[in-house]
Amino acid sequence: MDKNKIFSSFQKLGKVLMAPVLLLPISGILVGIGSAFTNASLIKVAPFLDNSFFSLLFQLMKEAGNVVNNNISIIFAICIAYGYAKSEKATAALSGFLGYMTMNTVMGSFLIARGIIDTSNLITGQKSILGVVTLDTGVFGGIIIGIVVSYLHNKYYKIQLPPVLGIFNGTRFIPAITIIVASFVGIGLSFIFPPIQNALQLSSEFINSTGVFGAFVYGFSERILLPFGLHHFIYLPFFFTSLGGVMEIGGQTVEGAVNIYNAILNTPGSMFDINISRYVMNGKVLFAMFGLTGAALAIYKTAHKDNRKKVASLMIAAVIPCALMGITEPLEYSFLFVAPILFGVHALLSGIAYILTYIVSFNVAGPSAFGGPLLSWIFNGILNADKGSNWYWLLILGPIYFIIYYYVFKFTIIKFNLKTPGREAEENKDEKVNKNSTDNLIPMIVEAVGGKENILKVEACFTRLRLTLEDTEIVKPNEYFKNELSANGIVKVSEGVQIIYGNKASVYKTEMREFLGIE
């Protein structure tokens, strides 16, 4: 595969994976607001929130937001199948859903039959997905099925079978073959995934025995495994089992970091212990409130000027749930798939955040279970200073971490020319005024790329009209697009061309599809 094909494939993958990512900010905001205003500490300060109307309102907000959060793996499966489909995209999307549910149903039933899953006593890594008890493969499972379905769809959506099987001709074959293949994927994962899960659980014991280094491994592993949906194998054993500690508080023996932390909060005279606090994500307070906010600013600053308004909207919507409630996924997913190296940098800095908070004994819990970073810092930190929260360290380390994230992200994005949101048209000049009406311009573009019969697919990103062509050799010279068609530039790739039109690209895509009479 040549360089242009690789470049085109990665751009396509980034575009496809951004579709479900863009759903996360609104879900994060809804869940964040709902969680914040039902937090017990806040209700103590504002008792008027403790009535049936507000309780129902904020509970409904959480439930609405969690529709996306709880089903993000399914959404990935559908969006990838849809995005990669050459044609008949609705069938591909339907097959993505069928494939994902088939994989989980077969995998769950197979593991139940083997006695690995006990439906009456689910353990970490096992869950019910739309009523199906199975392994929790996270986003990883959704991505696998999405890619499998898109491959099957593009290979077989025009298939002609023998007359006896004619009912399955064409697109009707796709759901059928998807169910069959997804069943084998489910059986395969039932052998592959449990050993991975067991290895992660064993790593918890190593983390627990290695002091400050263990704090780094805990923070780094919890972040780096997020894209695969395996991060809960890192923190859940510490949250609720004896791995997170066993202490006698108020005359009672308590085990699990979350339970111990809550018991300390509710017992006068009990003092925080950093060996417990590190497991309730004290490092997350630092990187969620300050670090990722700096990263968001770097993404905004490195975006092309023409795209900054759009990028600002995305970043603001992602930063709000991140900084306030610790819901980091909307922001992390905005760069995870288009620039994986940045996520690696972020995971490394997250691990270092846990080292720093361990060294200074910063005893403030970070997850949304404790109200999220901000509320936890106020109620568990400032208002419980007498328990040794050392809340003031956030005011010292926070700005430093903001600056570190900002400059590290900015340097990395520019150095490696990473295509973070808003940078796809980095090379654009200021948009020219289009002297042609759209009615005249679209036919001229079609003619310039070889006519209707030469265009296979019409897509668009932030600033580029992306055309997949039958023959790229008959496209007019680059200068023609700039001088006659008011384009800012043109990029020729192996399968077609990308004509740079700035913010008008999306409108041109729609009008060209209508002009060509294609989906």
Short mmCIF file of N, CA, C and O in Angstrom, two decimals, residues 207 210-224 231 234-235 238-239 274-288 326 328 332 346-368 373 397 401 405:
data_model
loop_
_atom_site.label_atom_id
_atom_site.label_comp_id
_atom_site.label_asym_id
_atom_site.label_seq_id
_atom_site.Cartn_x
_atom_site.Cartn_y
_atom_site.Cartn_z
N ILE A 207 0.35 -3.45 41.48
CA ILE A 207 0.15 -2.03 41.75
C ILE A 207 0.07 -1.77 43.25
O ILE A 207 0.64 -0.82 43.78
N THR A 210 3.67 -1.64 45.27
CA THR A 210 4.85 -0.91 44.77
C THR A 210 4.83 0.59 45.07
O THR A 210 5.46 1.37 44.36
N GLY A 211 4.13 1.01 46.10
CA GLY A 211 4.23 2.38 46.58
C GLY A 211 3.98 3.45 45.53
O GLY A 211 3.02 3.39 44.77
N VAL A 212 4.90 4.43 45.48
CA VAL A 212 4.71 5.56 44.58
C VAL A 212 4.77 5.11 43.12
O VAL A 212 4.06 5.65 42.26
N PHE A 213 5.57 4.10 42.82
CA PHE A 213 5.59 3.58 41.45
C PHE A 213 4.25 2.94 41.11
O PHE A 213 3.76 3.05 39.98
N GLY A 214 3.66 2.28 42.09
CA GLY A 214 2.33 1.70 41.89
C GLY A 214 1.30 2.77 41.59
O GLY A 214 0.37 2.55 40.81
N ALA A 215 1.45 3.95 42.22
CA ALA A 215 0.53 5.05 41.94
C ALA A 215 0.63 5.46 40.47
O ALA A 215 -0.40 5.74 39.82
N PHE A 216 1.86 5.50 39.94
CA PHE A 216 2.04 5.83 38.53
C PHE A 216 1.40 4.77 37.64
O PHE A 216 0.67 5.09 36.69
N VAL A 217 1.69 3.50 37.93
CA VAL A 217 1.14 2.41 37.11
C VAL A 217 -0.38 2.43 37.15
O VAL A 217 -1.05 2.23 36.13
N TYR A 218 -0.94 2.70 38.32
CA TYR A 218 -2.40 2.77 38.48
C TYR A 218 -2.98 3.85 37.57
O TYR A 218 -3.92 3.61 36.80
N GLY A 219 -2.43 5.07 37.65
CA GLY A 219 -2.95 6.18 36.85
C GLY A 219 -2.72 5.99 35.37
O GLY A 219 -3.62 6.23 34.55
N PHE A 220 -1.52 5.53 34.99
CA PHE A 220 -1.19 5.33 33.59
C PHE A 220 -2.05 4.22 32.98
O PHE A 220 -2.62 4.38 31.89
N SER A 221 -2.16 3.10 33.68
CA SER A 221 -2.91 1.96 33.14
C SER A 221 -4.39 2.28 33.01
O SER A 221 -5.04 1.90 32.03
N GLU A 222 -4.93 2.99 34.00
CA GLU A 222 -6.35 3.33 33.96
C GLU A 222 -6.69 4.17 32.75
O GLU A 222 -7.74 4.01 32.13
N ARG A 223 -5.78 5.05 32.35
CA ARG A 223 -6.02 5.89 31.17
C ARG A 223 -5.73 5.15 29.86
O ARG A 223 -6.51 5.20 28.92
N ILE A 224 -4.59 4.47 29.79
CA ILE A 224 -4.18 3.87 28.53
C ILE A 224 -5.12 2.75 28.08
O ILE A 224 -5.23 2.45 26.89
N HIS A 231 -10.34 -0.28 31.27
CA HIS A 231 -9.81 0.50 32.39
C HIS A 231 -10.47 0.16 33.72
O HIS A 231 -9.88 0.33 34.77
N ILE A 234 -8.73 -1.99 36.19
CA ILE A 234 -7.68 -1.40 37.02
C ILE A 234 -8.28 -0.84 38.30
O ILE A 234 -7.83 -1.14 39.40
N TYR A 235 -9.34 -0.03 38.18
CA TYR A 235 -9.79 0.68 39.37
C TYR A 235 -10.86 -0.04 40.19
O TYR A 235 -10.89 0.10 41.42
N PHE A 238 -9.82 -2.11 43.29
CA PHE A 238 -9.37 -1.26 44.40
C PHE A 238 -10.54 -0.52 45.03
O PHE A 238 -10.53 -0.25 46.23
N PHE A 239 -11.53 -0.17 44.23
CA PHE A 239 -12.69 0.55 44.75
C PHE A 239 -13.43 -0.25 45.81
O PHE A 239 -13.81 0.27 46.86
N ILE A 274 -3.15 8.53 52.35
CA ILE A 274 -2.83 8.64 50.93
C ILE A 274 -2.82 7.29 50.24
O ILE A 274 -3.08 7.19 49.04
N ASN A 275 -2.55 6.21 50.98
CA ASN A 275 -2.57 4.88 50.37
C ASN A 275 -3.99 4.42 50.03
O ASN A 275 -4.17 3.47 49.28
N ILE A 276 -4.97 5.11 50.59
CA ILE A 276 -6.37 4.89 50.20
C ILE A 276 -6.78 5.90 49.13
O ILE A 276 -7.39 5.55 48.12
N SER A 277 -6.39 7.15 49.33
CA SER A 277 -6.81 8.23 48.44
C SER A 277 -6.33 8.03 47.00
O SER A 277 -7.00 8.41 46.05
N ARG A 278 -5.15 7.42 46.84
CA ARG A 278 -4.64 7.24 45.47
C ARG A 278 -5.56 6.33 44.66
O ARG A 278 -5.63 6.44 43.44
N TYR A 279 -6.27 5.42 45.34
CA TYR A 279 -7.14 4.50 44.62
C TYR A 279 -8.51 5.10 44.31
O TYR A 279 -9.28 4.52 43.54
N VAL A 280 -8.84 6.23 44.94
CA VAL A 280 -10.08 6.92 44.58
C VAL A 280 -9.74 8.11 43.67
O VAL A 280 -10.42 9.13 43.66
N MET A 281 -8.66 7.92 42.90
CA MET A 281 -8.32 8.79 41.77
C MET A 281 -8.03 10.23 42.17
O MET A 281 -8.55 11.17 41.56
N ASN A 282 -7.17 10.42 43.16
CA ASN A 282 -6.77 11.79 43.51
C ASN A 282 -6.02 12.45 42.36
O ASN A 282 -6.12 13.66 42.14
N GLY A 283 -5.27 11.66 41.58
CA GLY A 283 -4.55 12.23 40.43
C GLY A 283 -5.48 12.75 39.35
O GLY A 283 -5.12 13.67 38.61
N LYS A 284 -6.68 12.19 39.28
CA LYS A 284 -7.63 12.63 38.25
C LYS A 284 -8.09 14.06 38.48
O LYS A 284 -8.41 14.77 37.52
N VAL A 285 -8.14 14.48 39.74
CA VAL A 285 -8.51 15.86 40.03
C VAL A 285 -7.55 16.81 39.32
O VAL A 285 -7.96 17.83 38.74
N LEU A 286 -6.27 16.47 39.32
CA LEU A 286 -5.24 17.33 38.74
C LEU A 286 -5.33 17.37 37.22
O LEU A 286 -5.38 18.44 36.61
N PHE A 287 -5.39 16.19 36.57
CA PHE A 287 -5.36 16.23 35.10
C PHE A 287 -6.72 16.53 34.48
O PHE A 287 -6.80 17.05 33.37
N ALA A 288 -7.82 16.23 35.18
CA ALA A 288 -9.15 16.51 34.63
C ALA A 288 -9.48 18.00 34.72
O ALA A 288 -10.00 18.59 33.77
N GLY A 326 -15.37 15.30 36.04
CA GLY A 326 -14.42 14.23 35.80
C GLY A 326 -14.82 13.30 34.68
O GLY A 326 -14.26 12.21 34.53
N THR A 328 -14.19 12.62 31.41
CA THR A 328 -13.11 13.04 30.51
C THR A 328 -13.27 12.52 29.08
O THR A 328 -12.63 13.05 28.17
N GLU A 332 -11.18 13.45 25.61
CA GLU A 332 -10.15 12.50 25.22
C GLU A 332 -10.44 11.89 23.85
O GLU A 332 -9.54 11.72 23.03
N HIS A 346 -0.91 11.82 27.00
CA HIS A 346 -1.88 12.10 28.06
C HIS A 346 -1.85 11.02 29.14
O HIS A 346 -1.87 11.31 30.34
N ALA A 347 -1.79 9.75 28.73
CA ALA A 347 -1.74 8.66 29.70
C ALA A 347 -0.48 8.74 30.56
O ALA A 347 -0.53 8.51 31.78
N LEU A 348 0.64 9.10 29.94
CA LEU A 348 1.90 9.25 30.68
C LEU A 348 1.79 10.38 31.71
O LEU A 348 2.16 10.22 32.88
N LEU A 349 1.25 11.52 31.28
CA LEU A 349 1.09 12.65 32.19
C LEU A 349 0.07 12.34 33.29
O LEU A 349 0.19 12.84 34.42
N SER A 350 -0.92 11.51 32.97
CA SER A 350 -1.89 11.11 34.00
C SER A 350 -1.20 10.30 35.09
O SER A 350 -1.45 10.49 36.28
N GLY A 351 -0.32 9.37 34.67
CA GLY A 351 0.42 8.59 35.65
C GLY A 351 1.30 9.47 36.53
O GLY A 351 1.39 9.26 37.75
N ILE A 352 1.93 10.47 35.93
CA ILE A 352 2.78 11.40 36.70
C ILE A 352 1.94 12.20 37.68
O ILE A 352 2.38 12.52 38.80
N ALA A 353 0.69 12.53 37.28
CA ALA A 353 -0.20 13.25 38.19
C ALA A 353 -0.44 12.45 39.46
O ALA A 353 -0.50 13.01 40.57
N TYR A 354 -0.56 11.15 39.33
CA TYR A 354 -0.75 10.30 40.51
C TYR A 354 0.50 10.25 41.38
O TYR A 354 0.40 10.15 42.61
N ILE A 355 1.67 10.32 40.76
CA ILE A 355 2.91 10.39 41.55
C ILE A 355 2.94 11.66 42.38
O ILE A 355 3.21 11.64 43.59
N LEU A 356 2.64 12.79 41.74
CA LEU A 356 2.70 14.08 42.43
C LEU A 356 1.71 14.15 43.57
O LEU A 356 2.04 14.60 44.68
N THR A 357 0.48 13.71 43.31
CA THR A 357 -0.54 13.79 44.36
C THR A 357 -0.24 12.81 45.49
O THR A 357 -0.63 13.03 46.64
N TYR A 358 0.45 11.72 45.18
CA TYR A 358 0.86 10.77 46.21
C TYR A 358 1.95 11.38 47.09
O TYR A 358 1.90 11.30 48.33
N ILE A 359 2.93 12.01 46.45
CA ILE A 359 4.06 12.58 47.19
C ILE A 359 3.61 13.67 48.16
O ILE A 359 4.09 13.75 49.30
N VAL A 360 2.66 14.52 47.73
CA VAL A 360 2.24 15.64 48.58
C VAL A 360 1.03 15.28 49.44
O VAL A 360 0.46 16.14 50.12
N SER A 361 0.62 14.00 49.40
CA SER A 361 -0.54 13.53 50.19
C SER A 361 -1.79 14.36 49.92
O SER A 361 -2.46 14.86 50.84
N PHE A 362 -2.11 14.51 48.64
CA PHE A 362 -3.33 15.23 48.24
C PHE A 362 -4.50 14.26 48.34
O PHE A 362 -4.67 13.37 47.49
N ASN A 363 -5.30 14.38 49.38
CA ASN A 363 -6.32 13.39 49.70
C ASN A 363 -7.71 13.81 49.24
O ASN A 363 -8.66 13.86 50.04
N VAL A 364 -7.86 14.10 47.97
CA VAL A 364 -9.16 14.47 47.43
C VAL A 364 -9.55 13.47 46.35
O VAL A 364 -8.79 13.24 45.40
N ALA A 365 -10.72 12.86 46.49
CA ALA A 365 -11.19 11.85 45.53
C ALA A 365 -11.58 12.52 44.21
O ALA A 365 -12.10 13.64 44.20
N GLY A 366 -11.38 11.79 43.10
CA GLY A 366 -11.61 12.38 41.80
C GLY A 366 -12.82 11.93 41.01
O GLY A 366 -13.34 12.70 40.20
N PRO A 367 -13.31 10.70 41.16
CA PRO A 367 -14.38 10.23 40.26
C PRO A 367 -15.72 10.90 40.53
O PRO A 367 -15.94 11.51 41.58
N SER A 368 -16.63 10.73 39.57
CA SER A 368 -17.95 11.36 39.69
C SER A 368 -18.74 10.80 40.86
O SER A 368 -19.69 11.43 41.33
N PRO A 373 -14.32 16.14 40.22
CA PRO A 373 -13.16 16.86 40.75
C PRO A 373 -13.48 18.15 41.49
O PRO A 373 -13.00 18.37 42.60
N LEU A 397 -0.18 22.87 42.08
CA LEU A 397 0.10 21.92 41.00
C LEU A 397 -0.79 22.16 39.78
O LEU A 397 -0.37 21.90 38.64
N TYR A 401 0.31 22.12 35.89
CA TYR A 401 -0.12 21.04 34.98
C TYR A 401 -0.85 21.58 33.77
O TYR A 401 -0.75 21.02 32.67
N TYR A 405 0.55 20.59 30.06
CA TYR A 405 -0.32 19.98 29.05
C TYR A 405 -0.41 20.87 27.81
O TYR A 405 -0.34 20.38 26.68
#
